[in-house]
């Protein structure tokens, strides 16, 4: 499935991880289970998931030897800015409308969320006898929006309190009453009856069996290739499912190298600081290392990690022609051109990283672009420094350029998905050949 369609079909982190897992299974990757962790065997492909929001895929070379051979890792974040349904979302009816209480996740619910078509979906926990089943759900179509106030009202139209002015409207008043058969539904009273019924109907389950959920609102607008010459790709949630998606495609297309382990690690919670069991501070990568080095002495593990490289991938700021003074000459990433290394600021890259990335780009037959922030601006951090600190693995921060980062609608080049995929494939193909001078 091409990128735009993949993004449209998988709007929540849960859907995205599930779709990546399906793609991995189709390509003969075996799922490992943390509760019954198996030793990873040479010559096999694996993946492991945690909570449906953190997934690591890895390919073990047929002759990979702990201690002698390196691991080539791409880390990226798979969470995207959004608004989450509050644990009790019911709002009193106002002016004839039904509304749902929603909270910002990361940079969600910013000013770009006004008047957008919003979809709703996520993960639902369903009682199955004594067990609890987790199911994914997406309500079809547009479910609501956050209506702005016309400028005719004057100053009040500028008010943008996220708790009071930015509450999604999802329909007319919820004046329906529960049937006697619905009286025991656990979520009754916490969420509007019509909304619970819609979710239950979509899943084909009784609302009495819905225990709880993690649902969100997201842009329902579909991805589109456009611009006068088809050179632009308009899409939501590219920060950072763009690097996550292309890292996985690069892994799937990479050469089978006998003396390398190739890893793509996709993390949750980057937009809120990464400190969770599914974020980059979490230990799922350590679990992967444990399965790789289960039969090796501890020193072999450190020897391999000392020879390894980690690419921390997160979208970067493409040059915006309307704000050219925000950028530094010589450090302006262009769309449709190639991967960008991010240097200085909060980034983990250095001159050695630059040399490695130059070689990867050359092999991928594209230029390596550079981004570095002005001294009088700040850029957001990403997962590179924390994984680097945890594992001791040399880390380089790179990113595919996009415009409008953290807007509900982002923009990249229509060639950038292919360029990103090609660059990650090149990394997996050549990184193990890199030997740093002592
Ligand atoms: Zn990001
Ligand atoms: Zn971000």
Coordinates of C-alpha atoms and ligand atoms in Angstrom, one line a residue:
X1 CA 0.0 0.0 0.0
X2 CA 1.4 3.4 -0.9
X3 CA 2.2 5.9 1.9
X4 CA -0.8 8.2 1.6
X5 CA -3.3 5.3 1.6
X6 CA -1.4 3.7 4.5
X7 CA -1.6 6.9 6.5
X8 CA -5.3 7.4 5.8
X9 CA -6.1 3.8 6.7
X10 CA -4.2 3.9 10.0
X11 CA -4.8 7.2 11.7
X12 CA -4.1 6.2 15.4
X13 CA -0.8 4.8 16.8
X14 CA -2.6 1.5 17.5
X15 CA -3.8 1.2 13.9
X16 CA -0.4 2.1 12.6
X17 CA 1.5 -0.4 14.7
X18 CA -1.0 -3.1 13.8
X19 CA -0.6 -2.4 10.1
X20 CA 3.2 -2.4 10.4
X21 CA 3.0 -5.8 12.2
X22 CA 0.8 -7.2 9.4
X23 CA 3.3 -6.0 6.8
X24 CA 6.1 -7.7 8.8
X25 CA 4.2 -11.0 9.1
X26 CA 3.6 -10.9 5.3
X27 CA 7.4 -10.6 4.9
X28 CA 8.0 -13.7 7.1
X29 CA 8.9 -11.8 10.4
X30 CA 8.1 -13.9 13.5
X31 CA 6.5 -12.1 16.4
X32 CA 8.3 -12.5 19.8
X33 CA 6.3 -12.3 23.0
X34 CA 7.9 -10.7 26.0
X35 CA 6.0 -13.0 28.3
X36 CA 7.7 -16.0 26.7
X37 CA 10.8 -14.5 25.2
X38 CA 12.6 -16.7 22.8
X39 CA 16.3 -16.5 21.9
X40 CA 16.7 -14.8 18.5
X41 CA 18.3 -17.2 16.0
X42 CA 20.7 -16.3 13.3
X43 CA 19.1 -16.0 9.8
X44 CA 15.6 -15.2 11.1
X45 CA 13.5 -12.1 11.1
X46 CA 11.5 -11.0 14.2
X47 CA 9.4 -8.3 15.7
X48 CA 8.2 -7.5 19.2
X49 CA 5.4 -5.2 20.3
X50 CA 4.4 -3.6 23.6
X51 CA 1.0 -2.2 24.4
X52 CA 0.2 -1.9 20.7
X53 CA 2.1 1.4 20.5
X54 CA 5.8 0.4 20.5
X55 CA 7.2 -2.0 17.9
X56 CA 10.7 -3.2 17.0
X57 CA 11.5 -5.2 13.9
X58 CA 14.8 -6.9 13.5
X59 CA 16.6 -9.1 11.0
X60 CA 19.4 -11.4 12.3
X61 CA 22.2 -12.2 9.8
X62 CA 22.8 -15.8 9.0
X63 CA 26.4 -15.7 10.4
X64 CA 26.0 -12.9 12.9
X65 CA 28.4 -13.4 15.8
X66 CA 27.9 -11.6 19.1
X67 CA 31.0 -9.6 19.9
X68 CA 32.4 -9.7 16.4
X69 CA 29.5 -8.2 14.5
X70 CA 27.6 -4.9 14.8
X71 CA 23.9 -4.0 15.0
X72 CA 22.5 -1.3 12.6
X73 CA 19.5 0.4 14.3
X74 CA 17.0 3.0 13.1
X75 CA 14.9 4.6 15.9
X76 CA 11.9 6.7 15.2
X77 CA 8.7 7.8 16.9
X78 CA 5.4 6.6 15.9
X79 CA 3.1 8.8 18.1
X80 CA 1.6 11.9 16.5
X81 CA 0.1 15.0 18.0
X82 CA -3.7 14.5 18.5
X83 CA -6.5 15.1 20.9
X84 CA -7.6 12.3 23.3
X85 CA -11.1 11.7 24.6
X86 CA -11.2 12.5 28.3
X87 CA -11.8 9.6 30.7
X88 CA -15.3 11.0 31.2
X89 CA -16.1 13.0 28.1
X90 CA -19.8 13.8 28.7
X91 CA -20.5 17.5 28.5
X92 CA -23.8 19.1 29.5
X93 CA -25.9 20.0 26.4
X94 CA -25.4 23.6 25.3
X95 CA -27.3 25.4 22.6
X96 CA -28.6 22.1 21.3
X97 CA -25.2 20.5 20.7
X98 CA -23.6 17.3 21.8
X99 CA -19.9 17.8 22.7
X100 CA -17.1 15.6 23.9
X101 CA -14.4 16.5 26.4
X102 CA -11.0 16.2 24.8
X103 CA -7.5 16.8 25.9
X104 CA -4.4 17.7 23.9
X105 CA -1.7 15.1 23.4
X106 CA 1.7 16.8 22.7
X107 CA 1.2 19.7 20.3
X108 CA -2.4 18.7 19.4
X109 CA -5.3 21.1 19.8
X110 CA -3.3 24.0 18.6
X111 CA -4.8 26.8 16.4
X112 CA -4.6 24.6 13.3
X113 CA -7.3 22.3 14.8
X114 CA -10.1 24.8 14.3
X115 CA -12.8 23.9 11.7
X116 CA -11.2 20.6 10.6
X117 CA -13.0 17.5 9.8
X118 CA -12.3 15.1 12.7
X119 CA -12.4 11.3 12.7
X120 CA -12.5 9.2 15.9
X121 CA -11.0 5.9 16.8
X122 CA -8.4 4.0 18.8
X123 CA -8.4 1.0 21.1
X124 CA -11.4 -0.6 22.9
X125 CA -11.2 -3.1 25.8
X126 CA -13.9 -5.7 25.5
X127 CA -15.0 -8.3 28.1
X128 CA -14.8 -11.8 26.7
X129 CA -15.9 -14.1 29.6
X130 CA -13.2 -13.7 32.2
X131 CA -10.7 -12.3 29.7
X132 CA -10.3 -8.8 28.2
X133 CA -9.8 -8.4 24.5
X134 CA -8.3 -5.4 22.9
X135 CA -9.8 -4.3 19.6
X136 CA -9.1 -1.4 17.2
X137 CA -12.0 0.8 16.0
X138 CA -12.5 3.7 13.6
X139 CA -15.8 5.3 13.2
X140 CA -16.5 5.9 9.5
X141 CA -16.6 9.4 8.1
X142 CA -16.4 12.7 9.8
X143 CA -17.4 12.7 13.5
X144 CA -17.0 16.3 14.6
X145 CA -15.1 19.6 14.4
X146 CA -14.0 22.5 16.6
X147 CA -16.0 25.4 15.3
X148 CA -14.4 28.8 15.3
X149 CA -16.3 32.0 16.1
X150 CA -16.8 34.4 13.1
X151 CA -14.6 37.5 13.3
X152 CA -17.8 39.6 13.3
X153 CA -18.0 39.0 17.1
X154 CA -14.9 41.1 17.7
X155 CA -12.4 40.3 20.4
X156 CA -14.2 37.3 21.8
X157 CA -13.5 35.5 18.5
X158 CA -9.8 35.6 19.3
X159 CA -10.3 33.6 22.6
X160 CA -8.8 30.1 22.3
X161 CA -8.9 28.5 25.8
X162 CA -8.3 24.8 25.1
X163 CA -10.7 23.7 27.9
X164 CA -13.6 26.0 27.1
X165 CA -13.3 27.3 23.5
X166 CA -12.0 24.2 21.8
X167 CA -14.4 21.5 22.7
X168 CA -15.3 19.3 19.7
X169 CA -19.0 19.4 18.6
X170 CA -20.2 15.9 17.5
X171 CA -23.8 16.4 16.8
X172 CA -27.2 17.5 18.1
X173 CA -28.2 17.0 21.8
X174 CA -27.9 13.5 23.2
X175 CA -31.5 13.3 24.3
X176 CA -31.8 9.5 24.0
X177 CA -32.3 7.3 27.0
X178 CA -30.6 3.9 27.6
X179 CA -32.7 0.8 27.0
X180 CA -33.1 -1.4 30.1
X181 CA -30.7 -3.8 28.4
X182 CA -28.0 -1.1 28.4
X183 CA -28.4 -0.1 32.0
X184 CA -25.3 -2.0 33.1
X185 CA -22.9 -0.7 30.5
X186 CA -19.7 0.3 32.3
X187 CA -19.2 3.5 30.3
X188 CA -22.8 4.8 30.6
X189 CA -22.8 8.2 32.2
X190 CA -19.1 8.8 31.4
X191 CA -19.6 9.2 27.7
X192 CA -22.6 10.2 25.6
X193 CA -24.9 7.3 24.9
X194 CA -25.0 7.8 21.1
X195 CA -21.2 7.8 21.0
X196 CA -20.9 4.5 23.0
X197 CA -23.6 2.9 20.8
X198 CA -21.7 4.0 17.7
X199 CA -18.5 2.4 18.9
X200 CA -20.3 -0.8 20.0
X201 CA -22.1 -1.0 16.6
X202 CA -18.9 -0.5 14.7
X203 CA -17.3 -3.3 16.7
X204 CA -20.3 -5.6 16.6
X205 CA -20.4 -6.0 20.3
X206 CA -22.8 -5.2 23.1
X207 CA -22.0 -1.9 24.9
X208 CA -22.4 -3.8 28.1
X209 CA -19.1 -5.6 27.3
X210 CA -17.1 -2.4 26.6
X211 CA -15.0 -2.0 29.7
X212 CA -13.0 1.1 28.7
X213 CA -11.1 2.6 25.8
X214 CA -8.3 4.8 24.6
X215 CA -9.9 6.9 21.8
X216 CA -8.8 10.0 20.0
X217 CA -9.8 12.6 17.4
X218 CA -7.6 13.0 14.4
X219 CA -7.8 14.8 11.0
X220 CA -10.2 12.9 8.7
X221 CA -8.7 14.7 5.7
X222 CA -7.2 12.2 3.2
X223 CA -3.6 12.5 2.0
X224 CA -3.2 14.1 -1.4
X225 CA -0.4 14.5 -4.0
X226 CA -0.6 18.0 -5.4
X227 CA 1.1 21.2 -6.3
X228 CA 0.9 22.4 -9.9
X229 CA 3.4 19.8 -10.9
X230 CA 2.6 17.0 -8.5
X231 CA 5.7 17.7 -6.5
X232 CA 4.0 18.0 -3.1
X233 CA 2.4 15.6 -0.7
X234 CA -0.2 16.9 1.7
X235 CA -0.8 14.6 4.7
X236 CA -1.5 14.6 8.4
X237 CA 0.5 13.0 11.2
X238 CA 3.8 12.8 9.2
X239 CA 5.6 13.7 12.5
X240 CA 6.7 11.1 12.7
X241 CA 5.1 8.3 10.9
X242 CA 6.9 9.4 7.8
X243 CA 10.3 8.3 9.1
X244 CA 8.7 5.3 10.9
X245 CA 7.1 4.1 7.7
X246 CA 10.1 4.6 5.5
X247 CA 12.5 3.0 8.0
X248 CA 10.3 -0.1 7.9
X249 CA 10.2 -0.1 4.1
X250 CA 14.0 0.4 4.1
X251 CA 14.4 -2.6 6.4
X252 CA 12.1 -4.8 4.2
X253 CA 14.1 -3.8 1.1
X254 CA 17.5 -4.1 2.6
X255 CA 20.1 -6.7 1.7
X256 CA 20.3 -9.8 3.9
X257 CA 23.8 -9.3 5.4
X258 CA 25.2 -12.4 7.1
X259 CA 27.3 -10.3 9.6
X260 CA 24.7 -7.7 10.7
X261 CA 21.6 -7.4 12.7
X262 CA 19.3 -4.7 11.2
X263 CA 16.8 -3.1 13.6
X264 CA 13.9 -0.6 13.2
X265 CA 12.6 0.6 16.6
X266 CA 9.4 2.6 16.6
X267 CA 8.5 4.4 19.8
X268 CA 5.5 6.0 21.4
X269 CA 5.4 9.1 23.6
X270 CA 8.1 11.2 21.9
X271 CA 5.7 14.2 21.7
X272 CA 5.3 14.0 25.5
X273 CA 9.0 13.4 26.5
X274 CA 9.5 9.7 25.8
X275 CA 9.6 8.7 29.5
X276 CA 7.4 5.6 29.5
X277 CA 7.7 1.8 29.0
X278 CA 6.7 2.3 25.3
X279 CA 8.8 5.5 24.8
X280 CA 12.4 5.8 23.9
X281 CA 13.3 5.7 27.6
X282 CA 11.6 2.4 27.9
X283 CA 13.5 -0.9 27.7
X284 CA 12.0 -2.7 24.7
X285 CA 15.3 -2.3 22.8
X286 CA 17.1 -3.9 25.8
X287 CA 14.7 -6.8 25.6
X288 CA 15.7 -7.2 21.9
X289 CA 19.3 -7.1 22.9
X290 CA 18.6 -9.7 25.6
X291 CA 17.1 -12.1 23.0
X292 CA 20.1 -11.5 20.7
X293 CA 22.8 -12.0 23.3
X294 CA 21.0 -14.6 25.4
X295 CA 23.7 -17.2 24.7
X296 CA 26.6 -14.8 24.8
X297 CA 28.8 -13.5 27.6
X298 CA 28.1 -9.9 28.7
X299 CA 31.4 -8.6 27.2
X300 CA 30.2 -9.8 23.8
X301 CA 27.2 -7.6 24.1
X302 CA 29.3 -4.5 24.8
X303 CA 31.7 -5.3 22.0
X304 CA 28.9 -5.5 19.5
X305 CA 27.2 -2.3 20.7
X306 CA 30.6 -0.5 20.6
X307 CA 30.7 -1.4 16.8
X308 CA 27.1 -0.4 16.2
X309 CA 25.4 2.7 14.8
X310 CA 22.0 4.1 15.6
X311 CA 20.2 6.4 13.3
X312 CA 17.7 8.6 15.3
X313 CA 15.2 9.6 12.6
X314 CA 12.6 12.3 13.1
X315 CA 11.2 14.7 10.5
X316 CA 13.1 18.0 10.2
X317 CA 12.1 21.5 9.1
X318 CA 12.1 22.0 5.4
X319 CA 12.9 25.6 4.4
X320 CA 9.7 27.8 4.5
X321 CA 10.0 30.6 1.8
X322 CA 7.7 32.9 3.8
X323 CA 10.0 32.8 6.8
X324 CA 13.4 32.5 5.3
X325 CA 15.0 34.6 8.1
X326 CA 14.2 31.8 10.5
X327 CA 16.8 29.6 8.8
X328 CA 20.6 29.7 8.5
X329 CA 22.3 30.0 5.1
X330 CA 23.7 26.6 4.2
X331 CA 21.4 24.7 6.6
X332 CA 18.1 24.8 4.8
X333 CA 16.7 21.3 3.9
X334 CA 14.8 21.2 0.6
X335 CA 11.9 18.9 -0.3
X336 CA 12.4 16.2 -2.9
X337 CA 16.1 16.3 -2.4
X338 CA 17.3 13.8 0.2
X339 CA 17.8 12.9 3.8
X340 CA 18.9 15.6 6.2
X341 CA 21.4 15.3 9.1
X342 CA 20.6 17.4 12.1
X343 CA 23.5 18.9 13.9
X344 CA 24.1 21.0 17.1
X345 CA 21.2 22.1 19.3
X346 CA 19.8 19.1 21.1
X347 CA 21.0 16.6 18.4
X348 CA 23.3 13.7 18.9
X349 CA 25.1 14.1 15.5
X350 CA 28.8 15.1 15.2
X351 CA 31.5 15.0 12.6
X352 CA 31.8 11.3 12.8
X353 CA 28.1 10.9 12.3
X354 CA 28.3 13.3 9.4
X355 CA 31.0 11.1 7.7
X356 CA 28.8 8.0 8.2
X357 CA 25.7 9.7 6.7
X358 CA 27.7 11.1 3.8
X359 CA 28.7 7.5 2.9
X360 CA 25.1 6.3 3.3
X361 CA 23.8 9.1 1.1
X362 CA 26.4 8.5 -1.5
X363 CA 25.5 4.9 -1.7
X364 CA 21.8 5.9 -2.0
X365 CA 22.7 8.3 -4.8
X366 CA 21.4 11.4 -3.2
X367 CA 22.9 14.5 -1.5
X368 CA 23.0 14.7 2.3
X369 CA 21.3 17.9 3.5
X370 CA 22.1 19.7 6.7
X371 CA 19.9 21.3 9.2
X372 CA 21.2 23.3 12.2
X373 CA 19.1 25.8 14.2
X374 CA 20.0 29.5 14.6
X375 CA 21.6 30.4 17.9
X376 CA 18.5 32.5 18.8
X377 CA 16.0 29.8 18.2
X378 CA 15.3 26.4 19.7
X379 CA 14.3 23.2 18.1
X380 CA 12.5 20.3 19.7
X381 CA 14.6 17.4 21.0
X382 CA 14.1 13.9 19.7
X383 CA 14.8 10.3 20.8
X384 CA 18.5 10.3 19.7
X385 CA 20.2 11.5 22.8
X386 CA 18.2 9.2 25.2
X387 CA 18.7 6.0 23.2
X388 CA 22.4 6.9 22.7
X389 CA 22.8 7.4 26.5
X390 CA 21.0 4.2 27.4
X391 CA 22.8 1.9 25.0
X392 CA 26.2 3.6 24.4
X393 CA 25.7 3.2 20.7
X394 CA 27.0 5.9 18.4
X395 CA 24.0 7.9 17.3
X396 CA 23.3 10.3 14.5
X397 CA 20.1 12.4 14.2
X398 CA 18.6 12.6 10.7
X399 CA 15.2 13.5 9.3
X400 CA 13.1 13.7 6.2
X401 CA 12.2 17.4 5.6
X402 CA 8.6 18.5 6.0
X403 CA 6.8 21.9 6.2
X404 CA 4.2 22.8 8.8
X405 CA 5.5 20.5 11.5
X406 CA 3.0 20.1 14.4
X407 CA 0.1 21.5 12.2
X408 CA -2.9 19.2 11.8
X409 CA -1.9 19.2 8.1
X410 CA 1.7 18.8 7.1
X411 CA 3.5 19.0 3.8
X412 CA 6.4 17.2 2.2
X413 CA 7.8 16.4 -1.2
X414 CA 6.0 13.8 -3.3
X415 CA 9.5 12.1 -3.8
X416 CA 10.4 12.2 -0.1
X417 CA 8.8 8.8 0.8
X418 CA 10.9 7.1 -1.9
X419 CA 14.0 9.1 -1.0
X420 CA 13.6 8.2 2.7
X421 CA 13.0 4.6 2.0
X422 CA 16.1 4.4 -0.2
X423 CA 18.2 6.2 2.4
X424 CA 17.2 3.8 5.2
X425 CA 17.8 0.8 2.9
X426 CA 21.2 2.2 2.1
X427 CA 21.9 2.6 5.9
X428 CA 21.0 -1.0 6.5
X429 CA 23.1 -2.1 3.5
X430 CA 26.3 -0.3 4.3
X431 CA 26.4 0.7 8.0
X432 CA 28.0 -2.6 9.1
X433 CA 31.0 -1.8 6.9
X434 CA 31.7 1.4 8.8
X435 CA 34.6 1.0 11.1
X436 CA 35.5 4.1 13.2
X437 CA 39.2 4.8 13.6
X438 CA 40.3 4.2 17.2
Ligands
LIG1 ZN1 8.9 14.2 15.7
LIG2 ZN1 6.9 16.6 16.9

